[in-house]
PDB file of C-alpha atoms in Angstrom:
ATOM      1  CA  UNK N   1     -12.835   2.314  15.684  1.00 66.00           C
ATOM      2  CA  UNK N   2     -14.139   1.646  12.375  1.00 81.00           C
ATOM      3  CA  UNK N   3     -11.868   0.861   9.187  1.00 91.00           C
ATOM      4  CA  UNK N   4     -11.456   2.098   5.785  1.00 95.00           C
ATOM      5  CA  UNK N   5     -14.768   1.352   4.580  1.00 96.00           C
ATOM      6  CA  UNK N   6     -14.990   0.453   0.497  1.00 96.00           C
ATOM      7  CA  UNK N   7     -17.903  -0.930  -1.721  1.00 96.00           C
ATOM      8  CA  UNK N   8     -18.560  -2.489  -4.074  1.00 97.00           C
ATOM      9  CA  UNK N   9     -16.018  -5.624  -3.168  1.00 95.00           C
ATOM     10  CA  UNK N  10     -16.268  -7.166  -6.513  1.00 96.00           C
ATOM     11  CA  UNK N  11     -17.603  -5.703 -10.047  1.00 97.00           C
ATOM     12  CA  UNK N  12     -17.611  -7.468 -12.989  1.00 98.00           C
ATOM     13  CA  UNK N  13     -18.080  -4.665 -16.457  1.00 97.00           C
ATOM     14  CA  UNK N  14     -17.849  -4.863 -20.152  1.00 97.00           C
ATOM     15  CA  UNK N  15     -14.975  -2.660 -22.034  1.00 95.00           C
ATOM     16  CA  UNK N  16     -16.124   0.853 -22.971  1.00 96.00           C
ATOM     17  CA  UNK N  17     -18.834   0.308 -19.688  1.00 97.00           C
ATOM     18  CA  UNK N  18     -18.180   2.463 -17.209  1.00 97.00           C
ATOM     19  CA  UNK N  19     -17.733   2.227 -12.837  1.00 98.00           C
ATOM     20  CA  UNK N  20     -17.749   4.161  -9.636  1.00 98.00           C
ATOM     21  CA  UNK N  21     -16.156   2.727  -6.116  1.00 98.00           C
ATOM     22  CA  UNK N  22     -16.674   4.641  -2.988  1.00 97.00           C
ATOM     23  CA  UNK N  23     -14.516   4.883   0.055  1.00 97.00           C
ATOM     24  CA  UNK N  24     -15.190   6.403   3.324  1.00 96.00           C
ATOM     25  CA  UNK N  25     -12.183   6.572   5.259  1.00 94.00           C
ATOM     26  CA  UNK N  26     -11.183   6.370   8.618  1.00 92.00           C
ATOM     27  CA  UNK N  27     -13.047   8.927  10.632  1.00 90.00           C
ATOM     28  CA  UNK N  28     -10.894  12.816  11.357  1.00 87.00           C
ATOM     29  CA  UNK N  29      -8.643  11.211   8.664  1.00 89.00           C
ATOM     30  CA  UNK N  30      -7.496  14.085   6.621  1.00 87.00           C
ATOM     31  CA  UNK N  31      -5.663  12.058   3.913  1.00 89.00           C
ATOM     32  CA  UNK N  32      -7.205  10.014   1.420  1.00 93.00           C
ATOM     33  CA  UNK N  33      -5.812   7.829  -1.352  1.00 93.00           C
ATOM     34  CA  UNK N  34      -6.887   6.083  -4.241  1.00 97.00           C
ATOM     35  CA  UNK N  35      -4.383   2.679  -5.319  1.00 96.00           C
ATOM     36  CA  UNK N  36      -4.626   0.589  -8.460  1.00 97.00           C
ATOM     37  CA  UNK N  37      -3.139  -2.903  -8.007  1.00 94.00           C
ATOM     38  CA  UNK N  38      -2.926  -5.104 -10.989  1.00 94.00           C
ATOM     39  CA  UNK N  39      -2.491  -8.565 -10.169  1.00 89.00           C
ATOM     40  CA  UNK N  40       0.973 -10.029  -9.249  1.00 84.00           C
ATOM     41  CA  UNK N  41       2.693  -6.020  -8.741  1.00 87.00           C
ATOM     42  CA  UNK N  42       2.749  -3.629  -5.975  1.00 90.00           C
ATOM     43  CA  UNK N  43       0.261  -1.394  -5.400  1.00 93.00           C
ATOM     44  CA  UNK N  44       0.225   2.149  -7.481  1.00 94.00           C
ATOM     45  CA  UNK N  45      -0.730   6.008  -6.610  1.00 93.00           C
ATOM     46  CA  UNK N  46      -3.672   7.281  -8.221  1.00 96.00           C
ATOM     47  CA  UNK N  47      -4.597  10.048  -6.973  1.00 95.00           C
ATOM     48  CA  UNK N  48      -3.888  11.963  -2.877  1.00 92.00           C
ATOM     49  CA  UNK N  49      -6.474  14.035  -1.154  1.00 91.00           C
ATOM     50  CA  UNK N  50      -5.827  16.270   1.602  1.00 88.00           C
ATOM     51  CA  UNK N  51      -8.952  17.298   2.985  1.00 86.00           C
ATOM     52  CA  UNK N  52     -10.969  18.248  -0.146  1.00 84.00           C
ATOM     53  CA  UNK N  53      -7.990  19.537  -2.616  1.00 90.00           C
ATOM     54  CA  UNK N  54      -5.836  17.059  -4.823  1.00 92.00           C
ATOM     55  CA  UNK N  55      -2.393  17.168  -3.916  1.00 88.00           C
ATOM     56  CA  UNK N  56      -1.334  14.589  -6.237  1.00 89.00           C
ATOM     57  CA  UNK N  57      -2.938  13.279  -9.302  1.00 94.00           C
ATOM     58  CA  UNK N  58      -0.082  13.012 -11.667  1.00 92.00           C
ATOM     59  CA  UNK N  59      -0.362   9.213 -12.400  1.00 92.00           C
ATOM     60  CA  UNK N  60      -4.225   9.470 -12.647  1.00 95.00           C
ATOM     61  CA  UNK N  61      -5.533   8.913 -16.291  1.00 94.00           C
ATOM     62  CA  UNK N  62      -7.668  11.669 -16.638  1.00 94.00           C
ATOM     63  CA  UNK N  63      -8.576  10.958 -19.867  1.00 95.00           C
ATOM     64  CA  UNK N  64     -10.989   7.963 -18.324  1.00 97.00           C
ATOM     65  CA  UNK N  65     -10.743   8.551 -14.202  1.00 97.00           C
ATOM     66  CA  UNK N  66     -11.826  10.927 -12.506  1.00 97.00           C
ATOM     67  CA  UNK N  67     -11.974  11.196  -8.614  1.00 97.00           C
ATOM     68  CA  UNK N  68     -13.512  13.465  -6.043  1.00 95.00           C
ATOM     69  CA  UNK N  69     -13.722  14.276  -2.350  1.00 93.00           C
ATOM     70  CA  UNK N  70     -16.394  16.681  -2.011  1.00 81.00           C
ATOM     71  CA  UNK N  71     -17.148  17.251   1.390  1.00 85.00           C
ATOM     72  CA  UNK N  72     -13.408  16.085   2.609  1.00 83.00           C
ATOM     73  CA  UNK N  73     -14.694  12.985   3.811  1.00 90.00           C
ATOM     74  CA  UNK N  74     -15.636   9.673   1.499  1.00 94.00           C
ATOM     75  CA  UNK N  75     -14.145   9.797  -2.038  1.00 97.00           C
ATOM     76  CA  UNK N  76     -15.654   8.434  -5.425  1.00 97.00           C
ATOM     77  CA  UNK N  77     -13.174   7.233  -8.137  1.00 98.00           C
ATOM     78  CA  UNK N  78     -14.925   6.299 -11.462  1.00 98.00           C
ATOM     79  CA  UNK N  79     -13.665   5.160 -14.736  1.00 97.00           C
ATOM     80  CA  UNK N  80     -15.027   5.874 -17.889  1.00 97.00           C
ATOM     81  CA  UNK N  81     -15.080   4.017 -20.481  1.00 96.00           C
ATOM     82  CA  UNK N  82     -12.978   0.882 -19.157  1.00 96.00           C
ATOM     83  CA  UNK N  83     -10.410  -0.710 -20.826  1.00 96.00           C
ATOM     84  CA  UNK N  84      -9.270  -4.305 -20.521  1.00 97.00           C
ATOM     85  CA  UNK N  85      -6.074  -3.322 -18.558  1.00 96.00           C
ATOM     86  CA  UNK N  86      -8.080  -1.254 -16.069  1.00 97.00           C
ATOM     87  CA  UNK N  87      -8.582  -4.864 -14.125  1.00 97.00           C
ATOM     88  CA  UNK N  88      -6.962  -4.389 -10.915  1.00 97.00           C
ATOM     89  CA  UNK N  89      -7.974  -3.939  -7.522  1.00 95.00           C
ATOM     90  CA  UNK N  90      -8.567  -0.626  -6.683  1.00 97.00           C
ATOM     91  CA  UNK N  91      -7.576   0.165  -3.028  1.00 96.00           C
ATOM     92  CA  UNK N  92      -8.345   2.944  -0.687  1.00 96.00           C
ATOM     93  CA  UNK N  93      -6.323   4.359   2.564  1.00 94.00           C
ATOM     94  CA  UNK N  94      -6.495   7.016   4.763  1.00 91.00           C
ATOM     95  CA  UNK N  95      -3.916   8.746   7.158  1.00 87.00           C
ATOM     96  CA  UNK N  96      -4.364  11.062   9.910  1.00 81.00           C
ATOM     97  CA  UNK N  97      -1.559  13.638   8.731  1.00 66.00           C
ATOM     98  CA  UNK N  98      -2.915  16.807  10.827  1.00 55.00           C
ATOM     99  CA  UNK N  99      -0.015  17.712  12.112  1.00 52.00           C
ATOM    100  CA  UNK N 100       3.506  16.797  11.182  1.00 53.00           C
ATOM    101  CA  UNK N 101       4.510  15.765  14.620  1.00 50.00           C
ATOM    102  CA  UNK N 102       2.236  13.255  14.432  1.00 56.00           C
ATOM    103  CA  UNK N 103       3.219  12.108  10.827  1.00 61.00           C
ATOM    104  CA  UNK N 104       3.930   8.509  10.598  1.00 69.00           C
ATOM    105  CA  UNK N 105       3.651   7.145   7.535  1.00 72.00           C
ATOM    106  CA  UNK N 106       1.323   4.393   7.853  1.00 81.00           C
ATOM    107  CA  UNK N 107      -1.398   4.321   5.618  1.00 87.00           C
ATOM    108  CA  UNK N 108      -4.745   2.726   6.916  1.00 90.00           C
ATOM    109  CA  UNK N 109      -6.533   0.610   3.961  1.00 93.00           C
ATOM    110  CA  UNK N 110      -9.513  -0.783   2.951  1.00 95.00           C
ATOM    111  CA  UNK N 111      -9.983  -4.243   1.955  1.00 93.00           C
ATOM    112  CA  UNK N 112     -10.247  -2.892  -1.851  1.00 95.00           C
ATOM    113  CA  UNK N 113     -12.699  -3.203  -4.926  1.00 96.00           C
ATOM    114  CA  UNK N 114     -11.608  -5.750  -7.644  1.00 96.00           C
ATOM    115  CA  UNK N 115     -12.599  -5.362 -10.978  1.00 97.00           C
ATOM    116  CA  UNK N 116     -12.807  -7.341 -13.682  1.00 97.00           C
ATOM    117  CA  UNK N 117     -13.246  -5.722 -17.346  1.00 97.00           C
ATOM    118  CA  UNK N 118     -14.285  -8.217 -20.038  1.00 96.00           C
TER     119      UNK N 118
ATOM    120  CA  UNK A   1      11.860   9.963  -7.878  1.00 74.00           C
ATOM    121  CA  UNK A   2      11.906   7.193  -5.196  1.00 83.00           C
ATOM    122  CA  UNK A   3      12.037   3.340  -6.101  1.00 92.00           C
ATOM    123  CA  UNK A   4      11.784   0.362  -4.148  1.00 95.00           C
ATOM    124  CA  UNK A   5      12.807  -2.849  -5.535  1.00 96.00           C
ATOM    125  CA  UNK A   6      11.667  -6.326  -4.159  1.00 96.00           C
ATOM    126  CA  UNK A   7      13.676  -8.405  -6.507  1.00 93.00           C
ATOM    127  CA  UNK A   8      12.587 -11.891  -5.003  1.00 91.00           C
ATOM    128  CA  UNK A   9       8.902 -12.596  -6.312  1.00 91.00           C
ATOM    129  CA  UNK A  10       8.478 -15.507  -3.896  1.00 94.00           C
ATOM    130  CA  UNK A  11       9.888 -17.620  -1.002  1.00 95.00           C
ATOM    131  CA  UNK A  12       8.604 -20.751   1.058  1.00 96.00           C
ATOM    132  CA  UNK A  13       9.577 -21.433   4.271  1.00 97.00           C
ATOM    133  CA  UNK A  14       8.831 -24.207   7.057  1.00 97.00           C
ATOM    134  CA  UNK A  15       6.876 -23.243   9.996  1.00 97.00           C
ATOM    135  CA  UNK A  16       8.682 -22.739  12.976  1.00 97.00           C
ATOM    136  CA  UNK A  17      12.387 -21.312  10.710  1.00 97.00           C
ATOM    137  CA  UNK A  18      13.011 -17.906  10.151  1.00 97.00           C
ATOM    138  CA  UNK A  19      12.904 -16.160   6.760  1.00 97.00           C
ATOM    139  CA  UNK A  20      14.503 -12.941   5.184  1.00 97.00           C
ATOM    140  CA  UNK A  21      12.715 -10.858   2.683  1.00 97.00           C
ATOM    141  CA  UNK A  22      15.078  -8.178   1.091  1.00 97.00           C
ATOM    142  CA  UNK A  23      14.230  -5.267  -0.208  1.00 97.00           C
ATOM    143  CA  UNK A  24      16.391  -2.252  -1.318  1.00 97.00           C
ATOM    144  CA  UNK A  25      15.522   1.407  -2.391  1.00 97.00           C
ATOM    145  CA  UNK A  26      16.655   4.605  -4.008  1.00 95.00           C
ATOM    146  CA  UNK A  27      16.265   8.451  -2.824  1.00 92.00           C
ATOM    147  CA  UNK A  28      17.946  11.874  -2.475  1.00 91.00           C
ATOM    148  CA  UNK A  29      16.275  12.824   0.760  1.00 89.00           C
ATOM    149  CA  UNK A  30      17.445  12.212   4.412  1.00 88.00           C
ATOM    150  CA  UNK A  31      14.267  12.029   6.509  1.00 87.00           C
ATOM    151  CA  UNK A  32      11.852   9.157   5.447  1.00 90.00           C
ATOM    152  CA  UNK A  33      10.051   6.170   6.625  1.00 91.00           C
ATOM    153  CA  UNK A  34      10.347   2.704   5.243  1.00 94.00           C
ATOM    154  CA  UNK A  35       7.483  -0.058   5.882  1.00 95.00           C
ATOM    155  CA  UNK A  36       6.598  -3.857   5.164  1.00 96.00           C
ATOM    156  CA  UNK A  37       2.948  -4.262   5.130  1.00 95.00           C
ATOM    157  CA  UNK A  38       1.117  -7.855   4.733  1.00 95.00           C
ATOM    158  CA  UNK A  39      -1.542  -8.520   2.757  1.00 93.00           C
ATOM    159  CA  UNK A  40      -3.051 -11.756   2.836  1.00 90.00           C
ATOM    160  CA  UNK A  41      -5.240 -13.552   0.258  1.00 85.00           C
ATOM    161  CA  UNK A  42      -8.088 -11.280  -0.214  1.00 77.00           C
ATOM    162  CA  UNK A  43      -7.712  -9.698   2.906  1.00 81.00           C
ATOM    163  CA  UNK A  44      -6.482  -5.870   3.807  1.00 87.00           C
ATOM    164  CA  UNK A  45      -3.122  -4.884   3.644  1.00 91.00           C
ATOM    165  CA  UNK A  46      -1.922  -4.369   7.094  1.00 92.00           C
ATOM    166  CA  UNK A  47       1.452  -2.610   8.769  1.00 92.00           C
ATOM    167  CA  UNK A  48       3.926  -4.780   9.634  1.00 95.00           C
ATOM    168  CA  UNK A  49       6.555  -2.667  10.877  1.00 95.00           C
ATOM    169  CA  UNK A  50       8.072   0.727  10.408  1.00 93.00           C
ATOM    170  CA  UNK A  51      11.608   2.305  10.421  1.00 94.00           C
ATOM    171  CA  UNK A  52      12.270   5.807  10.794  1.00 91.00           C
ATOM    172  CA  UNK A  53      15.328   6.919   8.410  1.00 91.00           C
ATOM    173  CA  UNK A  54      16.781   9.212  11.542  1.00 89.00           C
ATOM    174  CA  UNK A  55      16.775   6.263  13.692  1.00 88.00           C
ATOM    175  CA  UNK A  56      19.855   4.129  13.837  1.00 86.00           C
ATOM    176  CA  UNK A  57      18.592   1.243  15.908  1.00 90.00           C
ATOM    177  CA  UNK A  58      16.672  -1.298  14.211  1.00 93.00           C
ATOM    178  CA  UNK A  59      12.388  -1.638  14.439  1.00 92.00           C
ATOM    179  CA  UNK A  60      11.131  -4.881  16.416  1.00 92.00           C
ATOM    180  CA  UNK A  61       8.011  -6.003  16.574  1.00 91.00           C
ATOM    181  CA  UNK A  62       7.498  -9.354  18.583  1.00 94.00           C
ATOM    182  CA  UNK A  63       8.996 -11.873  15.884  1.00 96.00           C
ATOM    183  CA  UNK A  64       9.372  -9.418  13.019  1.00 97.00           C
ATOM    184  CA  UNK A  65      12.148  -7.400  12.918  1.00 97.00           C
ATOM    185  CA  UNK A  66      13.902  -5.527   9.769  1.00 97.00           C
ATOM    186  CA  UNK A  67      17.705  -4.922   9.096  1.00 96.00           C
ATOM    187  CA  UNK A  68      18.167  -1.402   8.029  1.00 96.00           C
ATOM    188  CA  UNK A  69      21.371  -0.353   6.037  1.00 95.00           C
ATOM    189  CA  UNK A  70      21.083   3.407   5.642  1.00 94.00           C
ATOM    190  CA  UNK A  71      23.902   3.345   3.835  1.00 93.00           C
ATOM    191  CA  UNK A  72      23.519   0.689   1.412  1.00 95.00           C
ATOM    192  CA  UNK A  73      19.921   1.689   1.168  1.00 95.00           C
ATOM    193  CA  UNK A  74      18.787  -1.647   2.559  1.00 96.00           C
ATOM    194  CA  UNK A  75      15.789  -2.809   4.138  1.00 97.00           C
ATOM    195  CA  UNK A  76      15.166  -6.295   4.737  1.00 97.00           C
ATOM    196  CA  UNK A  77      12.558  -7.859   7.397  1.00 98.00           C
ATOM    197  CA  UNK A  78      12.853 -11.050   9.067  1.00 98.00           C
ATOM    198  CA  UNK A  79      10.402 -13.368  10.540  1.00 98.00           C
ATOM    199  CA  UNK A  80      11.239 -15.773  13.197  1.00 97.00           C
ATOM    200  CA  UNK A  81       9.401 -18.676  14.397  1.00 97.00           C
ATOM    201  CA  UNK A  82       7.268 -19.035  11.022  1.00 97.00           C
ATOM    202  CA  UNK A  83       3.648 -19.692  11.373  1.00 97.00           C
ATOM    203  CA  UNK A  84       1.243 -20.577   8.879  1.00 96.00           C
ATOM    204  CA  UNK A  85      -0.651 -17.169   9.322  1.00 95.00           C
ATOM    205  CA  UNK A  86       2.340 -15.355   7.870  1.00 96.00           C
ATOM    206  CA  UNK A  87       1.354 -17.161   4.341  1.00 96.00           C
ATOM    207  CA  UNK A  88       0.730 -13.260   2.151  1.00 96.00           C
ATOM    208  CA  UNK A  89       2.635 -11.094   0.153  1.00 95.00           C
ATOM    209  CA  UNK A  90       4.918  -9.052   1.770  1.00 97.00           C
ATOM    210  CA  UNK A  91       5.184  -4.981   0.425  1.00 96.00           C
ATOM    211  CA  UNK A  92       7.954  -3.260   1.061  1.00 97.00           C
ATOM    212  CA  UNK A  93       7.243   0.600   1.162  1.00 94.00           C
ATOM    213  CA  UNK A  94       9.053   4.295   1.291  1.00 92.00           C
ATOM    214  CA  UNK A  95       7.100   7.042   2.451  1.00 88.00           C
ATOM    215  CA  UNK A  96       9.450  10.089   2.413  1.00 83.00           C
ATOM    216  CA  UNK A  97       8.756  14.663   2.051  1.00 77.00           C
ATOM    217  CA  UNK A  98       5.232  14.245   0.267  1.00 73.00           C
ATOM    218  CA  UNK A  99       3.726  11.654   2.408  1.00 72.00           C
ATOM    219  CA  UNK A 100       3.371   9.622  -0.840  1.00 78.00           C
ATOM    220  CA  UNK A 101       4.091   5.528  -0.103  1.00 85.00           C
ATOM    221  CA  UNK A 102       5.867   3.865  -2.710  1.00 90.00           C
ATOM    222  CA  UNK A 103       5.667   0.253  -3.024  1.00 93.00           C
ATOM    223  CA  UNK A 104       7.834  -2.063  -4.247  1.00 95.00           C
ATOM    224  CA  UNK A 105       6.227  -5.451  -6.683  1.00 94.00           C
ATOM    225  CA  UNK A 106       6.113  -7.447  -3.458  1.00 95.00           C
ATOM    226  CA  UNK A 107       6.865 -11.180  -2.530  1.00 96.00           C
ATOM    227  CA  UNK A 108       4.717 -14.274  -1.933  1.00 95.00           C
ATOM    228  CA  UNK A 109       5.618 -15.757   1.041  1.00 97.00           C
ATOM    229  CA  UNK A 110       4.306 -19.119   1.391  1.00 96.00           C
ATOM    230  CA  UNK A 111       4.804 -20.891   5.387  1.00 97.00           C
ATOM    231  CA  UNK A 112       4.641 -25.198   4.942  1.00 96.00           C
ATOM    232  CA  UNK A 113       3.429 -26.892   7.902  1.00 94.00           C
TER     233      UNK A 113
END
């Protein structure tokens, strides 16, 4: 079964540039996230999908990310225009979470898209 | 709001000893899961091992196995038998009502040969 898929792996942008990553997830996954992770800290909540609709955004800075799941399958989180502190790693992860019986937990991630801003 | 709170950034341990990474964490609710996932250097972060909150006995997975205080809202993992593989940083995570996993700042766990 194939993973969390994520691209690019590395990008390297000026400040005030701006930057899209792209996940697919797991496939019949109906969850998707989108996790900043600065360097040296835990990983952080941007944004949840569930299917196509956001269920939680609320730590997402909307004033220069935006994210979407169109078709409730792969995801595209851009920022616009980066700042220095948006250097992080930018992680995605699915979950199955159709039914709560078979809830979990785990989250299923991608090997993540580090960016640099200079 | 849930936290989790790592408050060691980073322990070393010879290979073959065993090793305790502690974690505690803070909630109102009564059903959750708690997690340790690994992440080695530049590679994906990947589930360690799970607890269930409604399940007294403790989660074992071959030489991994976690110490939960429901209680004391505790949640520590140990490794036995150290190998150098196990050199990542360690997550501990909650996951409780909204299906939202909340990580604590981690710890770098280095293995010596």
């Amino acid at each position: 079964e194939a993973g969390v898929a994520q691209s690019p792996r590395y990008k390297i942008i000026e400040k005030r540039q701006s930057v899209a990553f792209w996940c697919n997830p797991i496939s019949g996954h109906a969850t998707l996230y989108w996790y900043q992770q600065i360097l040296g800290q835990g990983p952080k909540l941007l944004i949840q999908f569930q299917n196509n609709g956001v269920v939680d955004d609320s730590q997402l800075p909307k004033d220069r990310f935006s994210a979407e799941r169109l078709k409730g399958v792969d995801s595209t989180l851009k920022i616009q225009p980066a700042k220095l502190e948006d250097s992080a790693v930018y992680l995605c992860a699915s979950s199955p979470r159709t039914s709560p019986l078979l809830y979990t937990g785990e989250l299923f991630f991608g090997e993540g898209s580090r960016l640099t801003v200079l | 709001a849930q936290t989790v709170t790592q408050s060691q950034p980073e322990m070393s341990v010879q290979e073959a000893e065993t090793v305790t990474l502690s974690c505690t964490y803070d909630t109102s609710e009564n059903n959750y899961y708690l997690f340790w996932y690994k992440q080695p250097p530049s590679r994906q972060m990947i589930l360690v091992i799970r607890q269930e909150a409604y399940k007294q006995q403790n989660a074992t997975e071959n030489r991994f196995s976690v110490n939960f205080q429901k209680a004391a809202k505790s949640f520590s993992l140990k490794i036995s038998d150290s190998q150098l593989g196990d050199t990542a940083m360690y997550f501990c995570a909650f996951s409780g009502a909204n299906s939202k996993l909340t990580f604590g700042k981690g710890i770098t766990l280095s293995v010596r040969p």
